[in-house]
PDB file of C-alpha atoms in Angstrom:
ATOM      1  CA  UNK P   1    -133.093  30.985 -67.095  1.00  0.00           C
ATOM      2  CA  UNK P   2    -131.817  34.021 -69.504  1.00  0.00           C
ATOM      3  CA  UNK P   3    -130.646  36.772 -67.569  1.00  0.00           C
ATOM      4  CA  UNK P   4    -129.882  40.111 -68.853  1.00  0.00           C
ATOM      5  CA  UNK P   5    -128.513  42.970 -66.313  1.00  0.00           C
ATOM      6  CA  UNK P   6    -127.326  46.838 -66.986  1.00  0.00           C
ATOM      7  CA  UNK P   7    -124.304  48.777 -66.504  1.00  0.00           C
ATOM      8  CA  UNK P   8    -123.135  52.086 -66.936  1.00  0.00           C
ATOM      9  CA  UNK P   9    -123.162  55.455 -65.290  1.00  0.00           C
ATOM     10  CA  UNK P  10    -125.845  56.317 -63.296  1.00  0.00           C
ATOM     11  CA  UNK P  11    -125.339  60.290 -63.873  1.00  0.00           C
ATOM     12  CA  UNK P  12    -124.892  61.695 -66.967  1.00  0.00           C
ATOM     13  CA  UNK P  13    -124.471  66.038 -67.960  1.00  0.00           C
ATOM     14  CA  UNK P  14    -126.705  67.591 -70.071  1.00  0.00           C
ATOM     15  CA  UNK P  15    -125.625  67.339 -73.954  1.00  0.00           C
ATOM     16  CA  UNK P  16    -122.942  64.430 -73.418  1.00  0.00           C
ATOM     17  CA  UNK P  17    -123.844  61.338 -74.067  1.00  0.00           C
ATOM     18  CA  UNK P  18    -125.037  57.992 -72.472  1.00  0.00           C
ATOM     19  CA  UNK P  19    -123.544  54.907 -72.569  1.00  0.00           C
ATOM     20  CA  UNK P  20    -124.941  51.392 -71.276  1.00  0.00           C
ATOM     21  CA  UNK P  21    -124.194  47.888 -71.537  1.00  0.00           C
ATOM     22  CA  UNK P  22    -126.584  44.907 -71.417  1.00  0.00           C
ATOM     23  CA  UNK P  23    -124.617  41.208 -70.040  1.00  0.00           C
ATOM     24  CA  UNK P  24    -126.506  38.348 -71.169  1.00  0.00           C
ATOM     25  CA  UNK P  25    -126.134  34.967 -69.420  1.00  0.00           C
ATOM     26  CA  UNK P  26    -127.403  31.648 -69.468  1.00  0.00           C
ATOM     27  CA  UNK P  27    -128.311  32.633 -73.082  1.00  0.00           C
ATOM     28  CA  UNK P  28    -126.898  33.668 -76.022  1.00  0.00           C
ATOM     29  CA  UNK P  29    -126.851  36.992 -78.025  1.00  0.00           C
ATOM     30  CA  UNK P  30    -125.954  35.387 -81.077  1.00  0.00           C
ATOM     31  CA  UNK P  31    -129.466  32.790 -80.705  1.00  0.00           C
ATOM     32  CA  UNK P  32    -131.527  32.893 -84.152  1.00  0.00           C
ATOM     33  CA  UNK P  33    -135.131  34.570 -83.917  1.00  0.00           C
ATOM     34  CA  UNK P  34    -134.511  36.994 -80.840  1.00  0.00           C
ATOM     35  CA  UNK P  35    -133.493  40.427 -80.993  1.00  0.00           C
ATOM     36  CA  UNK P  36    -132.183  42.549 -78.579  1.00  0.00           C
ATOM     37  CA  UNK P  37    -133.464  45.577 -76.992  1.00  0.00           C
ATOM     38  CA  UNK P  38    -133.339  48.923 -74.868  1.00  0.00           C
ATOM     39  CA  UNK P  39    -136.492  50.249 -73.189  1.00  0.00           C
ATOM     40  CA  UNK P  40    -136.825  53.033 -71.156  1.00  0.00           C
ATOM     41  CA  UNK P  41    -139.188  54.457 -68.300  1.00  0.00           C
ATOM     42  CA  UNK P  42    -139.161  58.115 -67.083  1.00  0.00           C
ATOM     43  CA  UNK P  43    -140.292  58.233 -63.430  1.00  0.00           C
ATOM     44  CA  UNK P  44    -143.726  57.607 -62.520  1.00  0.00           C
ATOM     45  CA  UNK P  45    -144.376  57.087 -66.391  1.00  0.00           C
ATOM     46  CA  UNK P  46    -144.685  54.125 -69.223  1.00  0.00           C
ATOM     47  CA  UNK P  47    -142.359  52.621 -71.121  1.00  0.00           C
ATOM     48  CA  UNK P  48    -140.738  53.946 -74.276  1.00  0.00           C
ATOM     49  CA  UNK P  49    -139.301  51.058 -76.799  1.00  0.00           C
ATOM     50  CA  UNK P  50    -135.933  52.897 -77.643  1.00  0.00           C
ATOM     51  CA  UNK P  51    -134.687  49.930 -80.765  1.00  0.00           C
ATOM     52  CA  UNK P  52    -133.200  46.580 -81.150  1.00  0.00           C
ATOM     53  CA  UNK P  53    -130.440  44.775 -82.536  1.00  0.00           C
ATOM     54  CA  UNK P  54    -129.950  41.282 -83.820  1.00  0.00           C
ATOM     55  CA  UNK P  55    -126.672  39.265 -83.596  1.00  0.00           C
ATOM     56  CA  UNK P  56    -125.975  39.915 -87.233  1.00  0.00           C
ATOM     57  CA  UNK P  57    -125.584  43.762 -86.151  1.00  0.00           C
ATOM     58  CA  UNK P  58    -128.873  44.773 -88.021  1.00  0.00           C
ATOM     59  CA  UNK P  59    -130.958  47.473 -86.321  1.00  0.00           C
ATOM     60  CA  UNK P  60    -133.839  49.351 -85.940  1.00  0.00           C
ATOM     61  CA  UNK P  61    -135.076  52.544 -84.096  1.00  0.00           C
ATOM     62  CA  UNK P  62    -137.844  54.333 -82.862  1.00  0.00           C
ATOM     63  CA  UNK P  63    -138.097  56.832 -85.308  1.00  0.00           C
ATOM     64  CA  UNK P  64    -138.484  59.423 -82.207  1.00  0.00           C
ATOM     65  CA  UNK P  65    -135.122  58.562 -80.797  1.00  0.00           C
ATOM     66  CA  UNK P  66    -133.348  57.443 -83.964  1.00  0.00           C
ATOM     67  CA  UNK P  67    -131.033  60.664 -84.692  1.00  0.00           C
ATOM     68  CA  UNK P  68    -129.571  60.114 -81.323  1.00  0.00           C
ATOM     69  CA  UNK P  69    -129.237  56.416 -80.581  1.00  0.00           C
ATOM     70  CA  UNK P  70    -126.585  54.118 -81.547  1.00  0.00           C
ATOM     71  CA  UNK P  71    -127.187  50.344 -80.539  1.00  0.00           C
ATOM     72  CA  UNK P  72    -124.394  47.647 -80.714  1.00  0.00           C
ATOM     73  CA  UNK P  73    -123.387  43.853 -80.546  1.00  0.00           C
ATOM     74  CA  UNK P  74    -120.157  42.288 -79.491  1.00  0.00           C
ATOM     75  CA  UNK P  75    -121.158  38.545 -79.459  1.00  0.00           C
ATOM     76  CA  UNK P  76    -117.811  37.687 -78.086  1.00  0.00           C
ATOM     77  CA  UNK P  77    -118.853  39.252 -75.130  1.00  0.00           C
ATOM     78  CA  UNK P  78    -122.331  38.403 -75.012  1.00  0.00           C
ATOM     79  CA  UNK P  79    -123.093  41.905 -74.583  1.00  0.00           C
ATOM     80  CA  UNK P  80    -124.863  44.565 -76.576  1.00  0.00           C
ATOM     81  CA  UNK P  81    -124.644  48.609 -75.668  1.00  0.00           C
ATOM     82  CA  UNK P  82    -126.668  51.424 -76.011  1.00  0.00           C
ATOM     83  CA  UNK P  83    -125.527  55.399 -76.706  1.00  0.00           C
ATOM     84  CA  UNK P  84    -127.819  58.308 -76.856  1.00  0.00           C
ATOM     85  CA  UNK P  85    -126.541  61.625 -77.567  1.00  0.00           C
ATOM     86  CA  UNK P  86    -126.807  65.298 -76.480  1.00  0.00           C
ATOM     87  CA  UNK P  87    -128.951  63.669 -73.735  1.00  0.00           C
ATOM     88  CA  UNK P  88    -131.424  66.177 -71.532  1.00  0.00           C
ATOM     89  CA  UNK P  89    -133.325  66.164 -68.946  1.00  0.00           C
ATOM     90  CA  UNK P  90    -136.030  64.712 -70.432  1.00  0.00           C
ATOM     91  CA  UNK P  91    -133.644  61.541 -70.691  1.00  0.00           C
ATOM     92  CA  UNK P  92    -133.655  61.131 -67.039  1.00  0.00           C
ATOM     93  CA  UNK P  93    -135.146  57.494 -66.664  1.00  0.00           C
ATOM     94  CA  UNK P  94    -134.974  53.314 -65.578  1.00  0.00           C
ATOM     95  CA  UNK P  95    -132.876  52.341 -68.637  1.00  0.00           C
ATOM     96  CA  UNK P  96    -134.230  48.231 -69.375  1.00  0.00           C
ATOM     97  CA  UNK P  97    -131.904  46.073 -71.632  1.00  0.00           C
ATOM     98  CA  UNK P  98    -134.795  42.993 -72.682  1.00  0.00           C
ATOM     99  CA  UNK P  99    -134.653  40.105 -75.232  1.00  0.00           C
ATOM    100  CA  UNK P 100    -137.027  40.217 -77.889  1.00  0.00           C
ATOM    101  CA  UNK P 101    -138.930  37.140 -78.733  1.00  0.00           C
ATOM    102  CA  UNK P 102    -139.748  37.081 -82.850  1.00  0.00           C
ATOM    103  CA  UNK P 103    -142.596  34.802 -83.241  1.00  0.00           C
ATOM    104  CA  UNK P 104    -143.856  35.817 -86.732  1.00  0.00           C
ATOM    105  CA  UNK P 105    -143.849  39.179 -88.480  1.00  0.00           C
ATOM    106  CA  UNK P 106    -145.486  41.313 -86.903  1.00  0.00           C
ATOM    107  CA  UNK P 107    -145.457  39.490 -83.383  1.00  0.00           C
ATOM    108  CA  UNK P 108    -143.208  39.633 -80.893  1.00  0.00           C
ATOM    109  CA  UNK P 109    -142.949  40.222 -77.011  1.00  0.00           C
ATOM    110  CA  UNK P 110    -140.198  40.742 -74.251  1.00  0.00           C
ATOM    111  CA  UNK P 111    -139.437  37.679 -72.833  1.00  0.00           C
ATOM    112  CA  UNK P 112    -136.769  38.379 -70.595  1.00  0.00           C
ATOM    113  CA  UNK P 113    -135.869  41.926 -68.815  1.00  0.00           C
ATOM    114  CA  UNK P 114    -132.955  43.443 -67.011  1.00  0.00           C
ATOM    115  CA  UNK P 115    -133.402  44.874 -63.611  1.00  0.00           C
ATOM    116  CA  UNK P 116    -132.845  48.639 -64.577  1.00  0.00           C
ATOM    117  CA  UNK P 117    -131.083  50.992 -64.386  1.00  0.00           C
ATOM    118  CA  UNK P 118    -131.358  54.895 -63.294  1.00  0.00           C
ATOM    119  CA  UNK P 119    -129.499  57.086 -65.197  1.00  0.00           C
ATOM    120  CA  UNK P 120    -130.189  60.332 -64.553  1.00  0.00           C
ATOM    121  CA  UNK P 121    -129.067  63.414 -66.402  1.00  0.00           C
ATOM    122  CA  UNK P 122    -128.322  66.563 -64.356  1.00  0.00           C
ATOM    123  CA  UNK P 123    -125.567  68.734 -64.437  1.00  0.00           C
TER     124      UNK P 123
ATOM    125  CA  UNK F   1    -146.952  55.190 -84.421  1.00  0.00           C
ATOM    126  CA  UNK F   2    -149.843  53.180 -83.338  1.00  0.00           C
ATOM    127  CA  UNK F   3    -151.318  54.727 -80.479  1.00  0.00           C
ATOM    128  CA  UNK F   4    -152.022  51.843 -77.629  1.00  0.00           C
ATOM    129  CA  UNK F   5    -155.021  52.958 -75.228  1.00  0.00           C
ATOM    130  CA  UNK F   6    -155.797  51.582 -72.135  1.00  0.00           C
ATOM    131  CA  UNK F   7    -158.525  51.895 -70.084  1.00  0.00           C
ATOM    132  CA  UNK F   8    -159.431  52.284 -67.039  1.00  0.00           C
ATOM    133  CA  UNK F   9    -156.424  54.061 -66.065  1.00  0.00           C
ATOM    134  CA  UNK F  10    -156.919  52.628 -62.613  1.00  0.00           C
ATOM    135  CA  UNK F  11    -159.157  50.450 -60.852  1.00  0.00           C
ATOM    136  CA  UNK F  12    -160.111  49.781 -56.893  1.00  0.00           C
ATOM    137  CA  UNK F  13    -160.485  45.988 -56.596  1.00  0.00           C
ATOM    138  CA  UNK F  14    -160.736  43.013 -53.974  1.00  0.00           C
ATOM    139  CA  UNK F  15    -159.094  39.720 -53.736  1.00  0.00           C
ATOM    140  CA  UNK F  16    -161.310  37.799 -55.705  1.00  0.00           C
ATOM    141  CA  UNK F  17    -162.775  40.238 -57.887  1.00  0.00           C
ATOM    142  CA  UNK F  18    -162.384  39.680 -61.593  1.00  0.00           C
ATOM    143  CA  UNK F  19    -161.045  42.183 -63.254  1.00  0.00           C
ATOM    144  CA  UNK F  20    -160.702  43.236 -66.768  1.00  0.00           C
ATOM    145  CA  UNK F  21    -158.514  46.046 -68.347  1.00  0.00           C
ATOM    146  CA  UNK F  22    -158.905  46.958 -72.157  1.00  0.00           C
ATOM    147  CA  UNK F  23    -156.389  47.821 -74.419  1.00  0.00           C
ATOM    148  CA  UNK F  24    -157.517  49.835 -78.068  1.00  0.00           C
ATOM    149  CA  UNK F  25    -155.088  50.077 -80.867  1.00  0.00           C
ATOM    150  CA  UNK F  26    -155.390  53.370 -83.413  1.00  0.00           C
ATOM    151  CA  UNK F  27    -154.689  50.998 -86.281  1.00  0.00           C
ATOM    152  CA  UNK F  28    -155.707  46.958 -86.750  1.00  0.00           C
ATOM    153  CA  UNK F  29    -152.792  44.675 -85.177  1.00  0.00           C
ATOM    154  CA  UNK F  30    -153.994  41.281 -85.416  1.00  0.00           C
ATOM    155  CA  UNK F  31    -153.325  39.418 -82.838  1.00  0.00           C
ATOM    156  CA  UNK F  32    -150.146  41.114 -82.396  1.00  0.00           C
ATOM    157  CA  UNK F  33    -150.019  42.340 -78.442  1.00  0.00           C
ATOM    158  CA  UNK F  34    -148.800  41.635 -75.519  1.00  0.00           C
ATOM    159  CA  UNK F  35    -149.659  42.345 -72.054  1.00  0.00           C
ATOM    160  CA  UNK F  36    -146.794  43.023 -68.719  1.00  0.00           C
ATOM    161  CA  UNK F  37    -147.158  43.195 -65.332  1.00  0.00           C
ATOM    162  CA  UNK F  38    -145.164  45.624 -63.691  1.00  0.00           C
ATOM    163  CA  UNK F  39    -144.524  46.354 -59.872  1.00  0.00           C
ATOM    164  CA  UNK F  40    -143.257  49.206 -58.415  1.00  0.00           C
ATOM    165  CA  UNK F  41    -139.320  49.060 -58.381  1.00  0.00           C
ATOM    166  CA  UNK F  42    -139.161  46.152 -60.836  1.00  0.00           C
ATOM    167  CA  UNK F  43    -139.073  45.509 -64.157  1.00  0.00           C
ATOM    168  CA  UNK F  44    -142.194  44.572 -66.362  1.00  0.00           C
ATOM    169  CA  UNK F  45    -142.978  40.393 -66.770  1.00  0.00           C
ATOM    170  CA  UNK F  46    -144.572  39.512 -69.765  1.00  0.00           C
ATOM    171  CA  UNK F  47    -148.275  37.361 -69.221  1.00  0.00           C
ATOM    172  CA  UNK F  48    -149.985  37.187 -72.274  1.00  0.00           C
ATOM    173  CA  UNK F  49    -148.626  37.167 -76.015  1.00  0.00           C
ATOM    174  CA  UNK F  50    -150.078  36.669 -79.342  1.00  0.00           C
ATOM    175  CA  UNK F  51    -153.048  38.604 -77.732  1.00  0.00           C
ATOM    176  CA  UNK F  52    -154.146  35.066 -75.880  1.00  0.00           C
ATOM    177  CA  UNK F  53    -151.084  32.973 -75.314  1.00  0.00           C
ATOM    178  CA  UNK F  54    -150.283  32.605 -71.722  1.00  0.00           C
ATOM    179  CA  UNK F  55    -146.732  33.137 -70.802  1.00  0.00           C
ATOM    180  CA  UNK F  56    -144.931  29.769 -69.510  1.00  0.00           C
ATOM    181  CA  UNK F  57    -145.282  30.336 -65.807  1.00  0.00           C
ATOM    182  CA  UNK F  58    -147.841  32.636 -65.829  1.00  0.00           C
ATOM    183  CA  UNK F  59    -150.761  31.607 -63.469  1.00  0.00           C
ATOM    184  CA  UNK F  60    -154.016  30.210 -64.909  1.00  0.00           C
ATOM    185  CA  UNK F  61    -156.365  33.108 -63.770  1.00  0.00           C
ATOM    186  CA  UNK F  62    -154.649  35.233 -66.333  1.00  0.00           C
ATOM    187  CA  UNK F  63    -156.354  36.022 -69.521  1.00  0.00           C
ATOM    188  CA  UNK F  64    -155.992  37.235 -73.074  1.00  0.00           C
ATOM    189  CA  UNK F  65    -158.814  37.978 -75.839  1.00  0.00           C
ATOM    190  CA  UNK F  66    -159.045  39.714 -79.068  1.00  0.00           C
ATOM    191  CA  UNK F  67    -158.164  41.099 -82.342  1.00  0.00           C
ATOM    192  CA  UNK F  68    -157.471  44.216 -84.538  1.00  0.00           C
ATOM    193  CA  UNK F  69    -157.875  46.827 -82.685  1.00  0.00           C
ATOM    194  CA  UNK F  70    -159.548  46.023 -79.204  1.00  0.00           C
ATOM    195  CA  UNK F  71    -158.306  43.270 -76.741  1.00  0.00           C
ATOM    196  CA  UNK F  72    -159.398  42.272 -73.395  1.00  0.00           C
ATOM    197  CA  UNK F  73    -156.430  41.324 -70.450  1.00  0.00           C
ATOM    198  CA  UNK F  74    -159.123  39.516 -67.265  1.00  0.00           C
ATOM    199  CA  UNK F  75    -158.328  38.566 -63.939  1.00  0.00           C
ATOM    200  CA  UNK F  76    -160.503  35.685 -63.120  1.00  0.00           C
ATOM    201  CA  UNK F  77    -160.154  36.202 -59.675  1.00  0.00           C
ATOM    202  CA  UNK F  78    -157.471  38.717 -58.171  1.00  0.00           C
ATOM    203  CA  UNK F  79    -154.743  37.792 -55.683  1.00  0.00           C
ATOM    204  CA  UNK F  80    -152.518  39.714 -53.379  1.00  0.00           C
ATOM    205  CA  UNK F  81    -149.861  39.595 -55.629  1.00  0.00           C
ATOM    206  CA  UNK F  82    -151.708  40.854 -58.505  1.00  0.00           C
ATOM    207  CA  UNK F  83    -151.665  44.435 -57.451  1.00  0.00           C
ATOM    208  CA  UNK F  84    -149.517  46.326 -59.738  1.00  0.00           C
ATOM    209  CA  UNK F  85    -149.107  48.477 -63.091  1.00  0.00           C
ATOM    210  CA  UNK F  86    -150.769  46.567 -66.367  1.00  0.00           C
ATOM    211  CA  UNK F  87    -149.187  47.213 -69.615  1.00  0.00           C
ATOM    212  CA  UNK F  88    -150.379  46.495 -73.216  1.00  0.00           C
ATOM    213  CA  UNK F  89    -147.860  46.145 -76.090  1.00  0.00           C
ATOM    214  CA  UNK F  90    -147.895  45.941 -80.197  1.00  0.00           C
ATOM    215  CA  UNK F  91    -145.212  44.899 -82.628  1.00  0.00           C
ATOM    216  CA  UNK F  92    -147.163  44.729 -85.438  1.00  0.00           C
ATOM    217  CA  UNK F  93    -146.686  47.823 -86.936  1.00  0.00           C
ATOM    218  CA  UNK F  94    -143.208  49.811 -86.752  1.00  0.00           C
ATOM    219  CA  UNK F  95    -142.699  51.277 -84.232  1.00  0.00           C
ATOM    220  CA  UNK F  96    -143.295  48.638 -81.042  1.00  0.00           C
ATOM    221  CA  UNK F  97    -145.162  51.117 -78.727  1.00  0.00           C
ATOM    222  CA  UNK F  98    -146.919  50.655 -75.529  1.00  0.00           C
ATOM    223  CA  UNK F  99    -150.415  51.524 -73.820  1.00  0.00           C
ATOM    224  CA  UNK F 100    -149.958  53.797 -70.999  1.00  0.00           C
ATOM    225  CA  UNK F 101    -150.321  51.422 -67.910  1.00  0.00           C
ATOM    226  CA  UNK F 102    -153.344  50.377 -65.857  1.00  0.00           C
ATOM    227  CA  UNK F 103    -152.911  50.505 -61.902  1.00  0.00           C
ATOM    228  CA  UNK F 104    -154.601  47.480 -59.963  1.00  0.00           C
ATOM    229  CA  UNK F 105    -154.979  48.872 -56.988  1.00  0.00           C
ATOM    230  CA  UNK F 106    -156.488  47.578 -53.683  1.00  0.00           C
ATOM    231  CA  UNK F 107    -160.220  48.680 -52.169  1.00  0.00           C
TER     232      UNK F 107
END
């Protein structure tokens, strides 16, 4: 059974910037047809894909987020990391590292989920 | 982006009441969606993929239908452990986006 589980701060200042890391077990970062991905949830709200990466280090971004984010691979570690930038309080929210099932263009689904993190941002 | 509705927002149900929650893409997806269950404190768990294909462990009563643009998630007949936060989900077209959530709640 794949399990995937957060780290990182839990409080971050307005304008600096986040930093969380997804560990991987009983799996493998570096497995062929799965990417890797950050969600996010604001309180009492729905999720927000925030981009993927695949062991290869190639990546993509919601378009909404993509200025700011920065997402990462070290397959030596079986880890992969998110950073967002110049962060607000609009940022404030359950952080979800997941692994991305690629079935076919055009089809794919979140297999496998971290617990979550909050990270909030407040001064 | 493709903008994922879901309707009802929320629904008042019984054990053993099927229920059925709707999910409308702005743009034709295929059969590209998924559908989560989420409860409160945890993190989503995928049911239904390729808009019918039931998740490995998922039970039975669980449901997918359709194509392009409108697609069905049914309850056959809802358990205890059933109430919680419904979620639809397309990859089909950059970027993957979600429906805003359907709450199962008890009557």
């Amino acid at each position: 059974q794949v399990q995937l589980r957060e780290s990182g701060p839990g409080l971050v200042k307005p304008s600096e910037t986040l930093s969380l890391t997804c560990t991987v077990s009983a799996g493998s970062v570096s497995s062929d047809n799965y990417y890797w991905s950050w969600i996010r949830q604001p309180p009492g709200k729905g999720l927000e894909w925030i981009g993927y990466i695949y062991h290869n280090g190639n990546t993509n971004y919601n378009p909404s987020l993509k200025s700011r984010v920065t997402i990462s691979v070290d397959t030596s570690k079986n880890q992969f990391s998110l950073k967002l930038s110049s962060v607000t309080a609009a940022d404030t929210a359950v952080y979800y590292c997941a692994r991305d099932r690629w079935v076919t263009t055009g089809l794919e689904y979140f297999d496998y989920w971290g617990q979550g993190t909050l990270v909030t941002v407040s001064s | 982006d493709i903008q994922m509705t879901q309707s009802p927002s929320s629904v008042s149900a019984s054990v053993g009441d099927r229920v059925t929650i709707t999910c409308r893409a702005s743009q034709g997806i295929s059969s590209g969606l998924a559908w989560y269950q989420q409860k409160p404190g945890k993190a989503p768990t995928v049911l239904i993929y390729a808009a019918s294909s039931v998740q490995s462990g998922v039970p039975s009563r669980f449901s997918g239908s359709g194509s392009g643009t409108d697609f069905t998630l049914t309850i056959s007949s809802l358990q205890p452990e059933d109430f919680a936060t419904y979620y639809c989900q397309q990859a089909n077209i950059f970027p993957i986006t979600f429906g805003q959530g359907t709450r199962v709640e008890i009557k």
